[in-house]
Coordinates of C-alpha atoms and ligand atoms in Angstrom, one line a residue:
R3 CA -50.3 17.3 41.9
A4 CA -50.5 14.4 44.1
K5 CA -55.3 16.2 43.9
R6 CA -54.3 15.6 39.8
A7 CA -53.2 11.8 40.1
G8 CA -56.0 11.5 42.7
R9 CA -59.0 11.6 40.6
D10 CA -59.2 8.3 39.2
T11 CA -56.3 6.7 40.2
Y12 CA -55.3 5.9 44.4
R13 CA -51.3 5.9 43.5
F14 CA -50.6 9.1 46.0
F15 CA -51.3 6.3 49.4
T16 CA -47.4 4.6 50.1
P17 CA -47.2 1.6 51.3
Q18 CA -45.5 3.9 54.4
M19 CA -48.7 6.5 54.1
D20 CA -50.6 2.9 55.2
E21 CA -48.1 2.5 58.1
E22 CA -48.2 5.9 59.2
V23 CA -52.8 5.9 58.8
R24 CA -52.0 1.8 60.8
K25 CA -50.0 3.0 64.2
R26 CA -52.1 7.0 64.4
R27 CA -55.2 4.4 64.6
E28 CA -53.2 2.2 66.9
L29 CA -52.1 5.3 68.9
E30 CA -55.9 6.5 69.4
G31 CA -56.9 3.4 71.0
A32 CA -54.3 3.2 72.9
L33 CA -54.9 6.8 74.0
R34 CA -58.7 5.9 74.5
K35 CA -58.0 4.0 77.3
A36 CA -55.6 5.0 78.4
I37 CA -57.8 7.1 81.0
D38 CA -59.7 4.4 81.3
N39 CA -57.0 1.9 82.8
E40 CA -55.1 5.1 84.5
E41 CA -52.1 5.1 82.7
F42 CA -52.1 9.3 82.3
V43 CA -50.0 10.6 85.5
L44 CA -48.6 14.2 87.0
F45 CA -45.0 15.0 86.8
Y46 CA -44.3 18.7 88.8
Q47 CA -42.1 20.7 88.0
P48 CA -41.3 23.5 90.1
K49 CA -40.8 27.1 89.6
V50 CA -38.6 29.2 91.9
Q51 CA -39.1 32.6 92.6
L52 CA -35.8 34.7 92.7
D53 CA -35.0 36.8 95.3
T54 CA -35.7 34.0 97.7
G55 CA -34.9 30.6 95.9
R56 CA -37.6 29.1 97.4
T57 CA -39.6 27.1 95.7
V58 CA -43.5 28.3 95.1
G59 CA -44.5 26.6 92.9
A60 CA -45.4 24.0 90.5
E61 CA -46.2 23.2 86.5
A62 CA -48.0 19.8 85.7
L63 CA -47.2 18.1 83.4
L64 CA -48.6 15.3 81.4
R65 CA -46.8 12.3 81.0
W66 CA -48.0 9.0 79.7
R67 CA -46.9 5.8 80.9
R68 CA -47.5 3.3 77.9
P69 CA -47.5 -0.2 79.0
G70 CA -45.2 -1.8 76.9
V71 CA -43.8 1.4 75.9
G72 CA -42.7 3.8 78.6
M73 CA -42.9 7.0 79.5
V74 CA -44.3 8.9 76.6
S75 CA -44.5 13.1 75.8
P76 CA -47.4 14.8 76.3
L77 CA -45.4 16.3 72.7
E78 CA -45.8 12.5 70.8
F79 CA -49.5 12.9 71.8
I80 CA -51.3 15.8 73.0
P81 CA -51.8 17.0 69.2
L82 CA -54.1 13.3 68.3
L83 CA -55.7 13.9 71.2
E84 CA -56.6 17.6 70.0
E85 CA -57.2 15.9 67.1
T86 CA -59.8 13.5 68.6
G87 CA -61.4 15.7 70.3
L88 CA -60.4 13.6 73.1
I89 CA -58.3 16.4 75.5
G90 CA -61.6 17.5 76.8
R91 CA -61.6 14.4 78.1
V92 CA -58.1 14.6 79.2
G93 CA -57.6 18.0 80.2
S94 CA -60.6 17.5 82.4
W95 CA -59.5 14.9 84.2
V96 CA -55.4 16.5 84.1
I97 CA -57.4 20.5 86.1
M98 CA -59.3 17.5 88.9
A99 CA -55.7 15.3 89.5
A100 CA -54.1 18.4 89.3
C101 CA -56.7 20.2 91.9
R102 CA -56.3 16.7 94.4
Q103 CA -52.9 17.1 95.0
I104 CA -53.2 20.6 95.3
G105 CA -55.6 19.4 98.6
K106 CA -53.3 16.5 99.4
W107 CA -50.1 19.3 99.8
L108 CA -52.0 21.5 101.8
R109 CA -53.4 18.7 104.6
S110 CA -50.5 18.4 104.1
S111 CA -47.0 19.7 105.9
V112 CA -45.7 20.6 102.9
G113 CA -48.6 23.7 103.0
P114 CA -50.0 26.0 100.3
M115 CA -48.7 25.0 96.5
Q116 CA -48.6 26.5 93.1
V117 CA -49.5 24.2 91.1
S118 CA -50.0 25.5 87.0
V119 CA -51.6 22.9 84.8
N120 CA -51.8 23.3 80.9
V121 CA -55.3 23.8 79.2
S122 CA -55.2 23.3 75.5
G123 CA -57.3 26.0 73.4
H124 CA -59.6 22.3 72.6
Q125 CA -61.1 22.5 76.0
F126 CA -63.1 25.4 75.6
G127 CA -64.8 24.5 73.1
E128 CA -65.9 21.6 75.0
G129 CA -67.7 24.7 76.6
G130 CA -67.8 23.5 80.3
L131 CA -63.8 24.5 80.7
D132 CA -64.9 26.4 83.7
R133 CA -67.7 23.6 85.1
D134 CA -64.2 21.7 85.8
V135 CA -62.4 24.5 87.1
L136 CA -64.8 25.7 89.8
R137 CA -65.6 21.3 90.5
A138 CA -61.8 20.2 91.0
L139 CA -61.4 23.2 93.4
N140 CA -64.3 22.5 95.3
D141 CA -64.2 19.0 95.3
N142 CA -60.7 19.4 97.0
G143 CA -61.2 22.0 98.9
V144 CA -58.6 24.5 97.5
P145 CA -58.7 27.7 97.5
A146 CA -59.0 29.2 93.4
D147 CA -56.1 31.3 93.7
L148 CA -53.5 27.7 94.0
L149 CA -54.5 27.0 91.4
E150 CA -53.5 28.4 87.4
L151 CA -54.3 28.2 84.3
E152 CA -51.4 28.2 80.9
L153 CA -52.4 29.2 78.0
T154 CA -50.5 30.4 74.6
E155 CA -50.9 32.8 72.2
S156 CA -52.3 30.8 69.9
T157 CA -55.0 29.9 72.4
L158 CA -55.8 33.4 72.7
M159 CA -55.8 34.4 69.5
A160 CA -58.9 31.9 69.2
N161 CA -63.0 31.7 70.1
T162 CA -62.2 35.2 72.0
E163 CA -65.0 36.7 73.4
H164 CA -65.9 32.9 75.0
T165 CA -62.5 32.6 75.3
I166 CA -62.8 36.2 78.0
A167 CA -65.7 35.0 78.9
T168 CA -64.8 32.1 80.4
L169 CA -62.0 32.9 81.8
R170 CA -62.9 36.2 83.7
H171 CA -65.1 32.9 85.1
V172 CA -63.0 31.5 86.7
K173 CA -60.7 34.6 87.3
R174 CA -63.7 35.2 89.9
H175 CA -63.5 33.1 91.8
G176 CA -59.3 33.9 91.8
V177 CA -58.4 31.6 90.0
Q178 CA -54.2 32.7 88.6
I179 CA -54.1 33.0 84.5
S180 CA -50.4 32.8 82.8
I181 CA -50.2 33.0 78.6
D182 CA -47.6 30.1 77.8
D183 CA -44.1 30.7 75.8
F184 CA -44.2 33.9 75.4
G185 CA -43.3 35.8 72.7
T186 CA -43.4 33.3 69.8
G187 CA -46.8 34.4 69.2
Y188 CA -47.9 36.8 66.9
S189 CA -50.1 38.5 69.9
S190 CA -50.2 42.0 70.3
L191 CA -49.8 44.0 73.1
A192 CA -53.0 45.5 72.6
Y193 CA -56.1 41.4 71.9
L194 CA -53.9 40.4 74.9
R195 CA -54.5 43.2 77.5
R196 CA -58.7 42.1 76.4
F197 CA -58.2 38.6 78.5
P198 CA -57.5 39.0 82.0
I199 CA -54.0 37.4 82.5
D200 CA -52.0 37.5 85.2
K201 CA -48.3 36.3 84.2
L202 CA -46.6 35.6 81.6
K203 CA -44.0 32.9 80.7
I204 CA -41.3 33.7 78.8
D205 CA -40.9 31.3 75.9
I206 CA -36.7 28.5 76.7
A207 CA -36.7 29.9 72.9
F208 CA -35.6 33.2 74.6
V209 CA -33.8 31.8 77.9
R210 CA -31.5 29.2 75.8
D211 CA -29.0 31.7 74.6
I212 CA -29.6 35.1 76.7
T213 CA -25.8 34.6 77.2
S214 CA -24.6 34.6 74.1
N215 CA -27.6 36.6 71.8
P216 CA -27.9 40.2 72.5
D217 CA -31.6 39.6 70.8
D218 CA -32.7 37.7 73.0
A219 CA -31.4 39.0 76.2
A220 CA -32.8 41.9 75.0
I221 CA -36.6 40.6 74.3
A222 CA -36.2 39.0 77.6
L223 CA -36.0 42.2 79.4
A224 CA -38.2 43.7 77.2
I225 CA -40.7 41.2 78.1
I226 CA -39.9 41.3 81.4
S227 CA -40.5 45.3 82.2
M228 CA -43.5 45.3 80.1
A229 CA -44.8 42.7 82.7
H230 CA -43.6 45.0 85.4
S231 CA -45.4 48.6 84.0
L232 CA -48.8 46.0 83.7
K233 CA -48.4 44.6 86.6
L234 CA -48.2 41.2 86.0
G235 CA -45.0 38.4 86.9
V236 CA -43.1 37.0 84.6
I237 CA -41.7 33.9 85.4
A238 CA -38.8 32.0 82.9
E239 CA -39.4 28.7 81.4
G240 CA -36.1 26.2 80.5
V241 CA -33.3 27.4 82.5
E242 CA -30.7 25.3 82.5
T243 CA -27.9 27.2 83.9
A244 CA -26.2 29.8 86.6
E245 CA -25.9 31.1 83.7
Q246 CA -28.8 32.1 82.7
L247 CA -30.3 32.1 85.8
S248 CA -28.2 35.4 87.0
C249 CA -28.3 36.5 83.7
L250 CA -32.3 37.0 84.1
R251 CA -32.2 37.4 88.2
R252 CA -29.6 40.7 86.2
Q253 CA -33.2 41.3 84.1
G254 CA -35.7 41.4 87.5
C255 CA -37.8 38.7 86.8
D256 CA -38.8 37.0 89.3
Q257 CA -39.5 33.2 88.8
V258 CA -37.3 30.7 87.4
Q259 CA -38.1 26.6 85.9
G260 CA -35.7 25.1 84.4
Y261 CA -33.2 21.4 84.3
Y262 CA -30.9 24.0 86.9
F263 CA -33.1 23.3 89.7
S264 CA -35.6 20.0 89.2
A265 CA -36.4 18.4 86.6
P266 CA -40.2 17.6 86.2
L267 CA -40.5 15.1 89.4
P268 CA -43.3 12.5 90.6
A269 CA -45.1 13.8 93.5
D270 CA -43.1 12.5 95.8
Q271 CA -40.2 12.6 93.7
F272 CA -41.4 16.2 94.0
E273 CA -42.3 16.8 97.9
Q274 CA -38.1 14.7 98.7
F275 CA -36.9 18.1 96.2
L276 CA -38.8 20.4 98.6
R277 CA -37.7 18.6 101.7
K278 CA -34.2 18.9 101.1
E279 CA -34.8 22.2 99.7
A280 CA -35.5 23.4 103.5
A281 CA -32.6 21.5 104.8
R282 CA -30.6 23.8 103.5
P283 CA -30.5 27.2 105.5
A284 CA -29.9 29.3 103.3
P285 CA -30.9 29.4 99.3
A286 CA -28.6 28.0 96.4
A287 CA -25.0 30.1 96.0
A288 CA -26.2 31.0 93.0
L289 CA -29.1 32.4 93.9
A290 CA -27.6 34.7 97.0
G291 CA -26.2 38.2 96.0
P292 CA -27.9 40.8 95.6
R293 CA -30.8 41.1 93.5
R294 CA -29.6 43.6 91.2
Ligands
LIG24 P1 -44.4 23.7 78.0 O1 -46.1 24.0 79.2 O2 -43.9 24.8 77.6 O3 -43.4 22.7 79.7 C1 -42.3 23.6 79.0 C2 -41.7 21.7 78.2 O4 -40.4 21.7 78.3 C3 -41.9 20.6 79.5 O5 -42.3 19.8 78.6 C4 -40.7 20.4 80.3 O6 -40.5 18.8 81.2 C5 -40.0 20.8 79.8 N1 -39.1 21.5 80.2 C6 -39.1 22.3 81.9 N2 -37.7 22.2 81.9 C7 -36.6 22.5 81.0 C8 -35.2 22.4 80.5 O7 -34.9 23.3 81.7 N3 -34.7 23.1 79.5 C9 -35.9 22.2 78.6 N4 -35.3 22.1 77.3 N5 -36.6 21.6 78.7 C10 -37.2 21.8 79.6 P2 -42.8 18.1 78.3 O8 -43.7 18.3 79.7 O9 -42.6 17.1 77.0 O10 -45.1 19.5 77.5 C11 -43.7 19.7 76.4 C12 -45.5 20.5 75.8 O11 -46.5 18.9 76.4 C13 -46.0 21.8 77.3 O12 -45.5 22.7 76.8 C14 -47.9 22.1 77.3 O13 -47.2 22.8 75.7 C15 -47.6 20.4 76.5 N6 -48.2 19.6 77.8 C16 -47.9 18.6 78.7 N7 -48.6 18.9 80.1 C17 -50.3 18.9 79.5 C18 -51.2 18.4 80.0 O14 -52.0 18.6 80.4 N8 -52.2 19.3 78.5 C19 -51.9 19.8 77.4 N9 -52.9 20.7 77.1 N10 -50.9 20.4 76.8 C20 -50.2 20.0 77.7
LIG25 MG1 -46.7 24.9 80.1
LIG26 MG1 -44.6 26.2 78.2
LIG27 MG1 -42.4 25.6 75.6

């Protein structure tokens, strides 16, 4: 209907839409300045190995300290970064900042910490993802296997040949590849096997009600057994309770991540989290006990 009316009138441009357009422009302008003004920061969420109960890595999650507003969630600005093409620059920054942190930890008492970064499909379009990754590793003296790239199924569904070539290139150097939000997309296993994948990340959607919804529990179990038969690692995201944790443990999941252990933290607080963990003699009570 808007189309028909739009031919000779501008009726479909309501004042409310004007306001939305204005807000979007403002946000876009602020985002352009955010990189140069160093307003982006990475938070780190611990990834815990289930059989030892110890933190073995972290996921780097982007945050924007917007002046006069405060901490802004990536859900609010990643889509706009993608639409405007700014994600290329921000994505490069994320990879460099994560490698800088891995290098810092490597040469400190923290030691080797595997860090994953989220990669948007648009970063493949720019053509320089492999260049960005190898440069960041090299500049920071970081072994490639300490860096992991998280990609979603939808990212892998687009741009196939170029994406495969790029991933194979970084993979040859030892960079790890995982599929984020696994189980929510529409890709088939036959399709995914063409990519050099190391790990599946079970989406929070199946973890949330894993203890009360038998379907979700069955899906999580299917993903875990499938991952293992394909010799892939498997991690569950969004673990918030001891009950979810013990369910995933019984199912044989390798790693877990979620508020039950910690929210994403600034680097210094992440280090503090590690120190507290190291001070504990044995794995947390909820983690103790036989695996199956
Ligand atoms: P994701 O990669 O699936 O990240 C998981 C999200 O779940 C994060 O939200 C994390 O803070 C949140 N989370 C962690 N534990 C729990 C839990 O126990 N319960 C619940 N309810 N949530 C939990 P966040 O940090 O807001 O990031 C949202 C999404 O934004 C990410 O989803 C990712 O797709 C995207 N993103 C974040 N950083 C980057 C980045 O550097 N580049 C790109 N391209 N995307 C990013
Ligand atoms: Mg992720
Ligand atoms: Mg995820
Ligand atoms: Mg998710």
